[in-house]
Short mmCIF file of C-alpha atoms in Angstrom, two decimals:
data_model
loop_
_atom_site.label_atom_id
_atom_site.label_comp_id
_atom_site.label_asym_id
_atom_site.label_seq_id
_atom_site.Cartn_x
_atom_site.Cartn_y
_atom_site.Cartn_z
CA UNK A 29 -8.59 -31.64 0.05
CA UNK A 30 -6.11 -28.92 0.44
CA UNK A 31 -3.87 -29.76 3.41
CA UNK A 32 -0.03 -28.93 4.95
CA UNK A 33 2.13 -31.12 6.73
CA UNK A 34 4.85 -30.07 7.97
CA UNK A 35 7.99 -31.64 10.58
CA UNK A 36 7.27 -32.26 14.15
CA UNK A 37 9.29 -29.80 16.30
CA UNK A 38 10.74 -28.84 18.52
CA UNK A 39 13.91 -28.02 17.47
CA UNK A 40 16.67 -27.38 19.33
CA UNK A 41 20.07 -26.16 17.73
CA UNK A 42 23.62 -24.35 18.54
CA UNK A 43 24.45 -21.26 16.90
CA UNK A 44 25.35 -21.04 13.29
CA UNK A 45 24.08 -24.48 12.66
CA UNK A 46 22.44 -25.36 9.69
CA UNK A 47 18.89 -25.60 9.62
CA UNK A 48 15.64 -27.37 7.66
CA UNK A 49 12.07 -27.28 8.56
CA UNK A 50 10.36 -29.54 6.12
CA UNK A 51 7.22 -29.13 4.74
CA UNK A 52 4.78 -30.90 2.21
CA UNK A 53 1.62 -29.97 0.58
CA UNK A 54 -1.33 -31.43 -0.67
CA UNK A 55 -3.34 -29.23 -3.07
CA UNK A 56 -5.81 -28.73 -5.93
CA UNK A 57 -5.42 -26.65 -8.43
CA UNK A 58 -1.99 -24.28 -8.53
CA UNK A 59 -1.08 -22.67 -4.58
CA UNK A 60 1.05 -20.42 -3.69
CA UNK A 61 3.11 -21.20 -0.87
CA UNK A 62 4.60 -19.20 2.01
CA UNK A 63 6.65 -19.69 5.48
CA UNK A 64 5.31 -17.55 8.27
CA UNK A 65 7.31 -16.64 11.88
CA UNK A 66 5.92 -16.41 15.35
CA UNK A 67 8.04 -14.52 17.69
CA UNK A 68 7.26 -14.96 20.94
CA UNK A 69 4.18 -13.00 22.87
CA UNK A 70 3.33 -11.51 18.70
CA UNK A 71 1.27 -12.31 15.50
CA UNK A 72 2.63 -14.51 12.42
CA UNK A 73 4.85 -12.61 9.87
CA UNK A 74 5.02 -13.27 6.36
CA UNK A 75 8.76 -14.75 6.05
CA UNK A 76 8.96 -15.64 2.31
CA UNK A 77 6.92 -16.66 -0.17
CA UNK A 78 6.48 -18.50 -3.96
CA UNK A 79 3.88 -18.12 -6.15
CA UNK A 80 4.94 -20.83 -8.75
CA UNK A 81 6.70 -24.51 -9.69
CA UNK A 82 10.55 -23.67 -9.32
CA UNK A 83 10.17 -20.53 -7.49
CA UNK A 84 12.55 -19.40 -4.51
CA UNK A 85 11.67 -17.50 -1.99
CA UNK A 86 14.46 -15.88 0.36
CA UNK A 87 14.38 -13.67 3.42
CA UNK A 88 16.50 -12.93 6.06
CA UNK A 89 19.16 -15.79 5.16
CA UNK A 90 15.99 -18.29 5.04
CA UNK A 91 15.51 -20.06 1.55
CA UNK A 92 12.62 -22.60 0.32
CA UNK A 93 12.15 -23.84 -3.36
CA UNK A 94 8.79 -24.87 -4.44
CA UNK A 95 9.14 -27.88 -5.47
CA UNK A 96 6.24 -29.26 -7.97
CA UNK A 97 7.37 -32.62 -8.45
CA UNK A 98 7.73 -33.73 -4.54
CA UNK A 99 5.11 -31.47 -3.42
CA UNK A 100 7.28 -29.71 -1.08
CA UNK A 101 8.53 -26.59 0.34
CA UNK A 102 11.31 -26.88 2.79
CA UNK A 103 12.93 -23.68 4.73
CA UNK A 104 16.35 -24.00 5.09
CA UNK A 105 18.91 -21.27 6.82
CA UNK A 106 22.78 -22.11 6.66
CA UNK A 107 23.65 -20.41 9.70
CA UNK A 108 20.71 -19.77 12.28
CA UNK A 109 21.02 -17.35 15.53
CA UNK A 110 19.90 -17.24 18.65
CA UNK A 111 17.13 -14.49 17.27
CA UNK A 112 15.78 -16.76 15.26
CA UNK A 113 14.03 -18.76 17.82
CA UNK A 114 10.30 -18.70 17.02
CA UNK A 115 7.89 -21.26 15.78
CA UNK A 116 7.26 -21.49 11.98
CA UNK A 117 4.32 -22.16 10.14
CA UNK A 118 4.23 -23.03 6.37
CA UNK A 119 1.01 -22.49 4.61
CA UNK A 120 -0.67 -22.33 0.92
CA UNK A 121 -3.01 -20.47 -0.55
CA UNK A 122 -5.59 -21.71 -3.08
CA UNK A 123 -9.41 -21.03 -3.69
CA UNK A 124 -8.89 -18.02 -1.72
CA UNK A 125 -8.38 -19.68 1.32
CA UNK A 126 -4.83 -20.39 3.41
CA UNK A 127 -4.48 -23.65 5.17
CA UNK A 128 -1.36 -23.75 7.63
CA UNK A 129 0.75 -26.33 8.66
CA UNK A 130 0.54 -27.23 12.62
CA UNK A 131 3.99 -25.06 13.47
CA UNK A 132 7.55 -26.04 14.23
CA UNK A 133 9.20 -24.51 17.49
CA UNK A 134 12.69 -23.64 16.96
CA UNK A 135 15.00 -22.71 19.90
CA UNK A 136 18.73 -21.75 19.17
CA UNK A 137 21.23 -21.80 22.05
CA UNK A 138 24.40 -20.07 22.32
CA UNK B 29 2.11 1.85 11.68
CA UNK B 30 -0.85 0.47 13.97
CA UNK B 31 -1.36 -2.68 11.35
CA UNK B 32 -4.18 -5.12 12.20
CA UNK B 33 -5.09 -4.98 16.08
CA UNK B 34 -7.00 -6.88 18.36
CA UNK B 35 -9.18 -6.12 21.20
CA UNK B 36 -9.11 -7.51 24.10
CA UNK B 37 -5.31 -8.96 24.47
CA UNK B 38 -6.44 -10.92 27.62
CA UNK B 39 -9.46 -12.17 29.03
CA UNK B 40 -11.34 -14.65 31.05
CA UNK B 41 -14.42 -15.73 30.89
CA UNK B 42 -17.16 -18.02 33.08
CA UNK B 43 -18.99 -20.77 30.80
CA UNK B 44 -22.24 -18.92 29.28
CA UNK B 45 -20.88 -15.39 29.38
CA UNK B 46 -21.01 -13.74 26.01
CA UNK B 47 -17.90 -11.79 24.79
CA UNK B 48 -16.96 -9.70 21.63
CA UNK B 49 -13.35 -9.97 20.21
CA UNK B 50 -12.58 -6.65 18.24
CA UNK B 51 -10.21 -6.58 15.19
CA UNK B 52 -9.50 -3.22 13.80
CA UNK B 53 -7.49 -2.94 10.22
CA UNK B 54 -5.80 0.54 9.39
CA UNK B 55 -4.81 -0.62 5.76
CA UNK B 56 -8.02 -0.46 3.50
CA UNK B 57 -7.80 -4.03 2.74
CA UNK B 58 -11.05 -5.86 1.83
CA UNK B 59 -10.58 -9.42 3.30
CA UNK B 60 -10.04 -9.88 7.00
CA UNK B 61 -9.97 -13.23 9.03
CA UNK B 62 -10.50 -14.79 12.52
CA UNK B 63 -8.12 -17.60 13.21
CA UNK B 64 -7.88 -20.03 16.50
CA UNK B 65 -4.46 -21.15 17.78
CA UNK B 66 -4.32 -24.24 19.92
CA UNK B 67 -1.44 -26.35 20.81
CA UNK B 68 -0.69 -29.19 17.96
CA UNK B 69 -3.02 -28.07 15.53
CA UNK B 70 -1.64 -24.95 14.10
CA UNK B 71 -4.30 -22.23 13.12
CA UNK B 72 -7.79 -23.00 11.87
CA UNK B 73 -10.12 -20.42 10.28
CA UNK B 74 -13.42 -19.38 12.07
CA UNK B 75 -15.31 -16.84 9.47
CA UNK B 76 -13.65 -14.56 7.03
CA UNK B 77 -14.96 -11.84 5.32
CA UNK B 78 -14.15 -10.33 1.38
CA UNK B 79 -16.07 -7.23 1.90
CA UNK B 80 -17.65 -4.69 4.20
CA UNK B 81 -21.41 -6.45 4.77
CA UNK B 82 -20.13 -10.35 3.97
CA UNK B 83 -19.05 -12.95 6.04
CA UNK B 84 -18.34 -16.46 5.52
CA UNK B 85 -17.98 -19.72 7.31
CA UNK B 86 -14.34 -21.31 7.88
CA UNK B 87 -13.57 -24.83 8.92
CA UNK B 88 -14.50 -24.56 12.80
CA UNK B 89 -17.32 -22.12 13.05
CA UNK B 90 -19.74 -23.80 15.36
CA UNK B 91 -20.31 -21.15 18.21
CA UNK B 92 -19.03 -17.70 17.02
CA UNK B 93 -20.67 -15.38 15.05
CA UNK B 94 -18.81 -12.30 13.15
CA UNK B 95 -19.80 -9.35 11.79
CA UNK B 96 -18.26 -6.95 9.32
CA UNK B 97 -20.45 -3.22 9.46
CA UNK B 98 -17.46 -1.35 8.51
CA UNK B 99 -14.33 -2.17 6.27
CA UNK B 100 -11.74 -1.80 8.74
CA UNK B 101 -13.01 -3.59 11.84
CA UNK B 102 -14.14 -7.53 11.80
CA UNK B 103 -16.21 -8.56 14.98
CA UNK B 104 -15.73 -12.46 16.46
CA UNK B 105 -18.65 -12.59 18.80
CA UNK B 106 -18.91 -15.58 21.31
CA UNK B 107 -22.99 -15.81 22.40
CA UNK B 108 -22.37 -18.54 25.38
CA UNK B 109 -18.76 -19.52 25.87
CA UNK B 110 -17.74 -23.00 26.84
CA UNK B 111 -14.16 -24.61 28.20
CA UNK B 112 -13.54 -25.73 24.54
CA UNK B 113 -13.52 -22.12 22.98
CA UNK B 114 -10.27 -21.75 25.83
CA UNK B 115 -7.70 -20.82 22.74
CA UNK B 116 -5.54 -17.75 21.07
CA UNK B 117 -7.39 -15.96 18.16
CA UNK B 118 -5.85 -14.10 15.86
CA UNK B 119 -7.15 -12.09 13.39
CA UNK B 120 -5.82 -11.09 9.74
CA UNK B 121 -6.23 -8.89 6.96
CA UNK B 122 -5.21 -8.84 3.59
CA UNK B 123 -5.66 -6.94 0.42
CA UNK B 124 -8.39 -8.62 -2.13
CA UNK B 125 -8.20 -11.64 -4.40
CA UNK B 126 -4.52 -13.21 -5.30
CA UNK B 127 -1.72 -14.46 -2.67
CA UNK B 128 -1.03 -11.59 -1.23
CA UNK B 129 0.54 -11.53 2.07
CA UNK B 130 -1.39 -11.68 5.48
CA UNK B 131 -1.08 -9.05 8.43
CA UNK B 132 -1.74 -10.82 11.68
CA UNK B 133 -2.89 -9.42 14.75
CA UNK B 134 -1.23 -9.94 18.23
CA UNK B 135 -3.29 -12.28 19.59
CA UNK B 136 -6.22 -12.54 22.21
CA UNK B 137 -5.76 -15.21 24.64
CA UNK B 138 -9.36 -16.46 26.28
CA UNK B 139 -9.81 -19.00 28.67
CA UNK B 140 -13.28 -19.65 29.87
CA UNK B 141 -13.61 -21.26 33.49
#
C-alpha cells in the first residue's frame, strides 16, 4: 500500500542551526511528493513540492530531493529561525489520493 | 482572498447529538476533502469528492456522511456523535486530476462529551 513515514519529533533547536526532517515513502506506481507546514492555531500550507525521480523542491530556504533509489524525501534548512516553528507533514500523491506522514513538531529557540 | 473555510471553528457536542461541519471553497476547484487530525497519527481522509453531486469514501469513514449539492461547499455531517469522533477536521480543496497543490481550511475542533 501507499504509506509515509516520516521522523519522530519533536524537535527542538537554537537559531540558525541546521535542520533535517526525514522522510520515507512507500508507493505504487510514480508519486509526487510534497512537505506541508502547520503554523500554529491555522491549516497546512503547501511548502515545496517534486513531481519526479531527482527533482528538488525549494521554498523559503527549505530544500528536499526526491530521491528514487532510497525512497526518500528529506527537508533540510541550513539556517532555521525562530518563525519557523510549526509542525511538518510530508505527504505523496498517487491514484489521486494524498497519504501524509504523522507530523514532526519543530520548535526553534533564540 | 477567503480560500477554503470552515464552519464551525469550535464546538462541543453531547454523545448522540447530530452536527454539520460546513466547508466553503471560493476557487472553482472540483475536488474538495474532509480530513481528521488527531495526535500521533497525522491526517486521515474521511470522504472526498471530484465533482459537484459525487462523493467518495476515504480510509476512516465509519460515522460521517458528506454531501456535495454545490461546487464550492462540501458538507461533513455527523448523524450521532460519539467520544471517538473528539478530533480537528480540516477540509481541502484542490483543482482536478494531477498533483496539484492542496488549500486547507483552518480547522474545526469538536469534542463530544
Amino acid at each position: 500500500g501507499n504509506s509515509v513515514t516520516q521522523m519522530e519529533g519533536p524537535v527542538t533547536l537554537s537559531e540558525e542551526a541546521f535542520l533535517t526532517i526525514n522522510c520515507t515513502y512507500t508507493a505504487t506506481g510514480y508519486p509526487s511528493l510534497f512537505w506541508y507546514v502547520q503554523y500554529p492555531g491555522e491549516g497546512l500550507q503547501l511548502l515545496l513540492k517534486a513531481t519526479k525521480a531527482d527533482d528538488k523542491g525549494s521554498n523559503k530556504g527549505f530544500e528536499a530531493t526526491y530521491r528514487k533509489e532510497t525512497t526518500s524525501f528529506h527537508l533540510e534548512k541550513g539556517s532555521v529561525q525562530v518563525s519557523d516553528s510549526a509542525v511538518y507533514f510530508c505527504a505523496l500523491y498517487t491514484g489521486n489520493q494524498f497519504y501524509f506522514g504523522t507530523g514532526t513538531s519543530l520548535t526553534v529557540i533564540p | 482572498n477567503a480560500g477554503v473555510t470552515q464552519t464551525p471553528k469550535f464546538r462541543v457536542l453531547k454523545t448522540g447529538q447530530s452536527m454539520t461541519l460546513l466547508c466553503a471553497q471560493d476557487m472553482n476547484h472540483e475536488y474538495m476533502y474532509w480530513y481528521r487530525q488527531d495526535p500521533g497519527m497525522g491526517l486521515r481522509l474521511i470522504h472526498y469528492s471530484v465533482g459537484e453531486g459525487t462523493t467518495a469514501k476515504g480510509e476512516v469513514p465509519d460515522g460521517y456522511n458528506v454531501s456535495r449539492l454545490k461546487k464550492q461547499n462540501f458538507l461533513l455531517g455527523l448523524e450521532s456523535a460519539a467520544p471517538s469522533q473528539t478530533s480537528v477536521y480540516f477540509c481541502a480543496s484542490r483543482q482536478g486530476a494531477g498533483s496539484g497543490e492542496l488549500f486547507f481550511g483552518e480547522g474545526s475542533r469538536l469534542t463530544v462529551l
